[in-house]
Rosetta silent file (secondary structure, phi, psi, omega in degrees, C-alpha in Angstrom):
SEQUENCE: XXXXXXXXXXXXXXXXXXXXXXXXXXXXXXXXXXXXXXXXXXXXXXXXXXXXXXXXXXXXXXXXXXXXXXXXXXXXXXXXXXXXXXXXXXXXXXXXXXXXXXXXXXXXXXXXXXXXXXXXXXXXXXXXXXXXXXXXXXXXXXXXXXXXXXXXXXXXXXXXXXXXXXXXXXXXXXXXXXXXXX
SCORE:     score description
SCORE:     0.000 S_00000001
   1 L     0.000  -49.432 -168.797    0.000    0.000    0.000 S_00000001
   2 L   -55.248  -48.237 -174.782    2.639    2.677    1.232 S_00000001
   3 L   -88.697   27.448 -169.587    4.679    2.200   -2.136 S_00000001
   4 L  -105.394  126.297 -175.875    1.797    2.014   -4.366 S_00000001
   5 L  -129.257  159.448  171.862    2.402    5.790   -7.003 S_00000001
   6 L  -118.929  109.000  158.356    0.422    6.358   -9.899 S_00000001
   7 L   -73.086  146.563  179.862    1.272    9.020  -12.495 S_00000001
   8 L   103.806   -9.730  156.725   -2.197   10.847  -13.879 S_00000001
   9 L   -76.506 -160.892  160.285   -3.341   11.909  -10.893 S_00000001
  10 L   -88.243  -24.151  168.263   -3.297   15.310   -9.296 S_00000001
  11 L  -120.070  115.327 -166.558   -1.435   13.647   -6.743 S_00000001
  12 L   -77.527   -1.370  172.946    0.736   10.574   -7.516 S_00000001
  13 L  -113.880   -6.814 -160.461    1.015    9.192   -3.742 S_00000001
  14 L   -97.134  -44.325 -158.530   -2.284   10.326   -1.971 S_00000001
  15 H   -77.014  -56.995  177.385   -5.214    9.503   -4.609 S_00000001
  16 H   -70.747   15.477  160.967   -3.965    6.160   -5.713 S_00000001
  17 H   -91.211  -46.170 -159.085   -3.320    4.986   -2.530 S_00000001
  18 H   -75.935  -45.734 -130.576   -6.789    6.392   -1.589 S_00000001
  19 H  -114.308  -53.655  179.351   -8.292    4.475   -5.029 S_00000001
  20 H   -60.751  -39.437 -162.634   -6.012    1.102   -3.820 S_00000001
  21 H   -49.746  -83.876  165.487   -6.843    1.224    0.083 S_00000001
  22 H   -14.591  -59.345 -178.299  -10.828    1.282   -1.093 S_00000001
  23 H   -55.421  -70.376 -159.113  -10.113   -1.521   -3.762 S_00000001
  24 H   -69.979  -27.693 -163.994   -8.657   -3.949   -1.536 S_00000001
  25 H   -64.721  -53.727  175.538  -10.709   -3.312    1.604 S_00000001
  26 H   -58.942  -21.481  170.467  -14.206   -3.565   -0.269 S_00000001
  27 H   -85.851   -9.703  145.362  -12.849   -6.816   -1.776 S_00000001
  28 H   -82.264  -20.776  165.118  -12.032   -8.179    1.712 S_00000001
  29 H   -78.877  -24.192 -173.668  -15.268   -7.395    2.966 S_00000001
  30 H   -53.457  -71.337  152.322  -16.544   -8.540    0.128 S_00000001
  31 H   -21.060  -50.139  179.492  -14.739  -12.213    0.905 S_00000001
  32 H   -81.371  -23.804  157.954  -15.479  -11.725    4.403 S_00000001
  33 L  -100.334   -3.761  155.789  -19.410  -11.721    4.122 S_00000001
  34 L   -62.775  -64.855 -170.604  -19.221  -14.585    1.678 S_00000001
  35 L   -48.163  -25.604 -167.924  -17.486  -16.515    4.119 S_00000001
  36 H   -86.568  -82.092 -176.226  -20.465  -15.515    6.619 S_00000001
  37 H   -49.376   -3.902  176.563  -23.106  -16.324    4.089 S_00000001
  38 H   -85.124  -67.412 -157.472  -20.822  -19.814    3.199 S_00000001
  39 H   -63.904  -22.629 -146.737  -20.836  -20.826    6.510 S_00000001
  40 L    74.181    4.774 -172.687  -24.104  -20.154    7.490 S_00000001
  41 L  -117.487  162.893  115.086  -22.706  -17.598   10.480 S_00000001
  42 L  -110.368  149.947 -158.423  -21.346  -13.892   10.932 S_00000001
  43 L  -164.910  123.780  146.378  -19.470  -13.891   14.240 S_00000001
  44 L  -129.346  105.798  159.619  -17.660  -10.048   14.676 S_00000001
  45 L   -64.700  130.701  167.819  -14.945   -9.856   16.778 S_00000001
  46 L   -75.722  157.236 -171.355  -13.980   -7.208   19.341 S_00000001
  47 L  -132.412  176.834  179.063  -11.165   -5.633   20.523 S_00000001
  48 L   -59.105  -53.623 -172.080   -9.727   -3.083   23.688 S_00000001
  49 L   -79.347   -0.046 -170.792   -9.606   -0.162   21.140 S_00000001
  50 H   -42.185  -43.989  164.575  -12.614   -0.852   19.042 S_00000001
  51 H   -37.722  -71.714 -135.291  -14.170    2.566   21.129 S_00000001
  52 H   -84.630  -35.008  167.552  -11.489    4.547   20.819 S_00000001
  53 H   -80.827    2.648  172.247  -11.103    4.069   16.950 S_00000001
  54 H   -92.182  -26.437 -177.463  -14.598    4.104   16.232 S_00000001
  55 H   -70.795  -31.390  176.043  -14.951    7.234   18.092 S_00000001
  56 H   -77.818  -12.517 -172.655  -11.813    8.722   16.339 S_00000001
  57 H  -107.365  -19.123  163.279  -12.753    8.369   12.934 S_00000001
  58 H   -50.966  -51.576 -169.095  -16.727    9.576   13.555 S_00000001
  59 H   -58.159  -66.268 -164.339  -14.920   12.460   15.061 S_00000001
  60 H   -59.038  -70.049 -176.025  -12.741   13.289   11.436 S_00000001
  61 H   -16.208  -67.846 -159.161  -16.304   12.229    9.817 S_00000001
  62 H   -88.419  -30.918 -179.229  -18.338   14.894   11.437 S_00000001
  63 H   -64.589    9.000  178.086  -15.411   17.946   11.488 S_00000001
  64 H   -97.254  -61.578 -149.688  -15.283   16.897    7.960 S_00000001
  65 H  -108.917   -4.516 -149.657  -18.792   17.167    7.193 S_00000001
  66 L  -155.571  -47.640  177.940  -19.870   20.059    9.716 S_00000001
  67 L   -99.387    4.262 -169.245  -16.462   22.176   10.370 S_00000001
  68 L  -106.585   91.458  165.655  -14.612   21.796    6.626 S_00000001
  69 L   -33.085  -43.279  157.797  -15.085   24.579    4.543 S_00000001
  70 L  -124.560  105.094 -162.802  -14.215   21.659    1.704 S_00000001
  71 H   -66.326  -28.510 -173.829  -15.630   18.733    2.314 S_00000001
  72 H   -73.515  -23.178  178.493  -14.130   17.009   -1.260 S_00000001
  73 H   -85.329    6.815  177.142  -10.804   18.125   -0.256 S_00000001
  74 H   -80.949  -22.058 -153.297  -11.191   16.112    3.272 S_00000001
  75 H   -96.671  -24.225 -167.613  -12.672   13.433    1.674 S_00000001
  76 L   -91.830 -115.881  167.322  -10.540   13.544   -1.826 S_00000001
  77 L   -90.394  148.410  -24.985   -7.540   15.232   -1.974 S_00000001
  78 L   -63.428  -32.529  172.914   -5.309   15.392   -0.033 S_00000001
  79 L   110.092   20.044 -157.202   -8.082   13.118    1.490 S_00000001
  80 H   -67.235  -21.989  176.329   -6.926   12.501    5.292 S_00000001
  81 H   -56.367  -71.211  179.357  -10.662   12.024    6.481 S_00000001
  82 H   -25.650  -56.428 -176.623  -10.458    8.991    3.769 S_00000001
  83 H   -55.841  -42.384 -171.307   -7.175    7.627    4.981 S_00000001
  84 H   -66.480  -58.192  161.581   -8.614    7.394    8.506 S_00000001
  85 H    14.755  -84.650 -164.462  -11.828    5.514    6.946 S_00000001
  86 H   -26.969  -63.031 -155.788   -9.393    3.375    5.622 S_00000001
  87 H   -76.478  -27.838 -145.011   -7.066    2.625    8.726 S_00000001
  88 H  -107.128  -39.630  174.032  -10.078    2.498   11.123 S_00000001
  89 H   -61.823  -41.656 -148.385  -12.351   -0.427    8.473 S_00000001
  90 H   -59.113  -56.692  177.578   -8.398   -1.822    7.838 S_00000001
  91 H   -57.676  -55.120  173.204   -8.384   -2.249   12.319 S_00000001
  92 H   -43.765  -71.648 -155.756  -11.860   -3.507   12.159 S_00000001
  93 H   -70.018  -35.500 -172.020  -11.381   -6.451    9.495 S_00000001
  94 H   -76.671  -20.052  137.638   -7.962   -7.271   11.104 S_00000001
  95 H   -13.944  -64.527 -178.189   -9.766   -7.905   14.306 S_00000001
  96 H   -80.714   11.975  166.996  -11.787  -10.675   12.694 S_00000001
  97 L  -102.096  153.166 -179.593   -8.719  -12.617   11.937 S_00000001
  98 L   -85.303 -139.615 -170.989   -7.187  -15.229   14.041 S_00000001
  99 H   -82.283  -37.389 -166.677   -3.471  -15.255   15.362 S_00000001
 100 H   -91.815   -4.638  164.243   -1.823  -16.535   12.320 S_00000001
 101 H   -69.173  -44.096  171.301   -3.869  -13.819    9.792 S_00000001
 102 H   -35.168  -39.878 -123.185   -2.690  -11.226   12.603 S_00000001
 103 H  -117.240  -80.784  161.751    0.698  -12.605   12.233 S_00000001
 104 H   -18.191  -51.636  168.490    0.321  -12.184    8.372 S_00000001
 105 H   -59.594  -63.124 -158.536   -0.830   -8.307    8.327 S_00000001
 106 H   -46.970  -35.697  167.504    2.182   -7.890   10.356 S_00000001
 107 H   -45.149  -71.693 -157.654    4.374   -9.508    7.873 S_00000001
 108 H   -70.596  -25.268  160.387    2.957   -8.031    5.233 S_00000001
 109 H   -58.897  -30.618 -170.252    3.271   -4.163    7.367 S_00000001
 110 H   -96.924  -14.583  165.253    6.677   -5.197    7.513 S_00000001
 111 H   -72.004  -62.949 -156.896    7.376   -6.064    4.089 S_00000001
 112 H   -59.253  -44.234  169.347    5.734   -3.072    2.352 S_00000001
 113 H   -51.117  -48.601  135.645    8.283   -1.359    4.847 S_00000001
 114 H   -13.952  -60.680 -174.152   11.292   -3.024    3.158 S_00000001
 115 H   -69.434  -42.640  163.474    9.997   -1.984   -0.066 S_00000001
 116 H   -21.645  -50.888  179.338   10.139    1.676    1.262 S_00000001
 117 H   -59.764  -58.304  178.709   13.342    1.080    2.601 S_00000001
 118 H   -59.703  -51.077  177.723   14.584    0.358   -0.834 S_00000001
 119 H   -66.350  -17.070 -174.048   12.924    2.598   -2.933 S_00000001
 120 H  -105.490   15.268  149.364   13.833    5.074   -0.993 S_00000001
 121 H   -71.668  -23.301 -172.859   17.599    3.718   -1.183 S_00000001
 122 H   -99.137  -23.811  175.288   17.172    3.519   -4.621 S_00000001
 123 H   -87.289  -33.115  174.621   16.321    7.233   -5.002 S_00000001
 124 L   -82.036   27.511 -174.796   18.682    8.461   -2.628 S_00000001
 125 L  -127.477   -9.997  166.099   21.697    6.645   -4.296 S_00000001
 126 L    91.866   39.640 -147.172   20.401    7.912   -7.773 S_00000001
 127 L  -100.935  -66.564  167.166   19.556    4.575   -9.098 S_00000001
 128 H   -18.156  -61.586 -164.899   15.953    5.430   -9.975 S_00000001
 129 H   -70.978  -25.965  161.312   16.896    8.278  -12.063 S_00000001
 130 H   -51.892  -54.449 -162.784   19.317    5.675  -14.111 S_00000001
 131 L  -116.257  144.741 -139.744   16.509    4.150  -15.434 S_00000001
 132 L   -82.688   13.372  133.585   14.841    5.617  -18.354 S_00000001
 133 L   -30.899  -67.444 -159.503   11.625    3.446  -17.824 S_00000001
 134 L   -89.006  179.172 -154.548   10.021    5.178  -15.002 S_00000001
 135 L  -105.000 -166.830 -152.836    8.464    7.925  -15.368 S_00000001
 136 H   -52.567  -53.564 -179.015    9.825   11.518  -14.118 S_00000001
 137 H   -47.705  -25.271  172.551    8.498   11.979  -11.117 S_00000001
 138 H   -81.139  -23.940 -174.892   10.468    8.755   -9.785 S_00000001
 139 H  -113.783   44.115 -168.850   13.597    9.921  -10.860 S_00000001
 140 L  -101.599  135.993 -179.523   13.173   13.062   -9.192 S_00000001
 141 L   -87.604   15.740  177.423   15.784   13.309   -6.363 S_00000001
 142 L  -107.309   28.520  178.367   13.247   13.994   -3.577 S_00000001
 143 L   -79.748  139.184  172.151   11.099   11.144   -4.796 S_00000001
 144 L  -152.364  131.912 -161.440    9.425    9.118   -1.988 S_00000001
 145 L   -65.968  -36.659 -171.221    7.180    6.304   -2.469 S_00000001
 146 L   -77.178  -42.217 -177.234    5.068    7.554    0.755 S_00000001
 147 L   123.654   -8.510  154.880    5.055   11.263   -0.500 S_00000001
 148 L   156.790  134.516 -137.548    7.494   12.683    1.406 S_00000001
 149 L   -49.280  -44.803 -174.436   10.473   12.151    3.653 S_00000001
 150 H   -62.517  -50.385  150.449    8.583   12.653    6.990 S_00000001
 151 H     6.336  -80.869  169.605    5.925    9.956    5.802 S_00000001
 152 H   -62.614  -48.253  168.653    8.656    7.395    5.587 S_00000001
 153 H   -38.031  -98.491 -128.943   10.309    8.335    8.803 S_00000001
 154 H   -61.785  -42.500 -175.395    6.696    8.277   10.860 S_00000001
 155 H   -60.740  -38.052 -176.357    5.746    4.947    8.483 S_00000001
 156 H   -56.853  -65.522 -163.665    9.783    3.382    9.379 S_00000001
 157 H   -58.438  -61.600  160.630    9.596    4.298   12.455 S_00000001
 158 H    -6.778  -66.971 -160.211    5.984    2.935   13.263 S_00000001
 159 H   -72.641  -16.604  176.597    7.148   -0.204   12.139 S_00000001
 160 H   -33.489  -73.936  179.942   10.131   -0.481   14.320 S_00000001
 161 H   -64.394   58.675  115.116    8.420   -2.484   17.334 S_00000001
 162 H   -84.840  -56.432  173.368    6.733   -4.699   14.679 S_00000001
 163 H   -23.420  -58.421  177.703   10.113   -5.390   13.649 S_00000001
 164 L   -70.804   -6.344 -145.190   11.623   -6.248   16.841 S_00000001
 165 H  -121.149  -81.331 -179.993    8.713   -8.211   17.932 S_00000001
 166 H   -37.581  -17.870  172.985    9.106  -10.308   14.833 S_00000001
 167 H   -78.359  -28.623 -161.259   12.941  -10.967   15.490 S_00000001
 168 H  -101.128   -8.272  146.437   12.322  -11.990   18.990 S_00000001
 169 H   -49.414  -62.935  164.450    9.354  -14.260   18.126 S_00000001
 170 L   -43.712  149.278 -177.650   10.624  -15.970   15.479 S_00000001
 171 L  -124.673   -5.319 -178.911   12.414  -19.502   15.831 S_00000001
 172 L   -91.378  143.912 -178.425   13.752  -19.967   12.612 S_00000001
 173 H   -60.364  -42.384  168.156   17.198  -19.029   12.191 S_00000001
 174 H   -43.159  -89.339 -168.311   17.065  -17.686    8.314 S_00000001
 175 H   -61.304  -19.446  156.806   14.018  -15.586    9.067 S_00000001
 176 H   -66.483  -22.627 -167.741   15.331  -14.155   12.214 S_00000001
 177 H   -94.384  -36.022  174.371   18.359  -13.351   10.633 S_00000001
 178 H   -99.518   -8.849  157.132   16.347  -11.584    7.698 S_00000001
 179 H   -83.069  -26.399 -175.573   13.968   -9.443    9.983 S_00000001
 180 H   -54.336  -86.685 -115.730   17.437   -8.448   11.911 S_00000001
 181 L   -96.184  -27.162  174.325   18.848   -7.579    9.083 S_00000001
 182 L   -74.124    0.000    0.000   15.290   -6.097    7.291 S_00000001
């Protein structure tokens, strides 16, 4: 998600990110009330923060809708009411997974960090900018897959304790040795 850019927008990190988030999420709920209507069940689990993040994203909702002189740019561009949407359905569905899907988001938070890590290794070593594929904006030397250097910090950083928590969890040597090293 973090490294997914688009050229053709007005923005090449916010809207297609905004336009991916949406894609995959409605196609996990999508999956996830099949599976209800498969089984014959719906079972929704809860969690400690389920309050605090339903309450934070109502809150962005209504100062969006009630305090926002432009409601398309809260909801649109740059779109941060949307991102919280996102992150607050994103907390919901990962709720309804058991330990080893949990285990799996985490992975997969910590991979899309790796790919950060790189691309944005690959722009600050000038590597991008080598290759006359992509298109301009990547081979820009302030290019950042997130959208801009602080981004990646607060996303890097985030991810730190997932990191360590996966090194000291792990039992295999190989993959401990590759989140250590990730």
């Amino acid at each position: 998600f973090v490294v997914f850019v688009l050229p053709g927008f007005p923005s090449y990190f916010g809207v297609p990110k905004e336009i991916f988030g949406v894609g995959i999420l409605s196609l996990v709920l999508i999956l996830w009330a099949a599976r209800g209507v498969i089984k014959g069940e719906m079972s929704f689990s809860v969690g400690k923060f389920d309050l605090g993040v339903l309450a934070l994203m109502l809150a962005y909702i209504l100062s969006a809708v009630f305090r926002n002189p432009n409601k398309a740019e809260a909801f649109f561009y740059p779109g941060s009411v949307t991102f919280v949407i996102l992150a607050a359905v994103f907390y919901f569905l990962v709720n309804q997974f058991d330990k080893k899907g949990k285990e799996g988001v985490l992975i997969g938070l910590f991979t899309s960090g790796i790919f950060l890590s790189l691309a944005s290794l690959f722009t600050k070593l000038g590597l991008f900018a080598k290759v006359p594929q992509l298109p301009q904006f990547m081979k820009d030397a302030t290019f950042s897959a997130a959208g801009g250097n602080l981004v990646t910090f607060t996303y890097l950083i985030a991810l730190l304790p997932i990191g360590i928590s996966l090194v000291v969890k792990e039992r295999e040597f190989i993959k401990k040795v590759f989140f250590s090293v990730a």
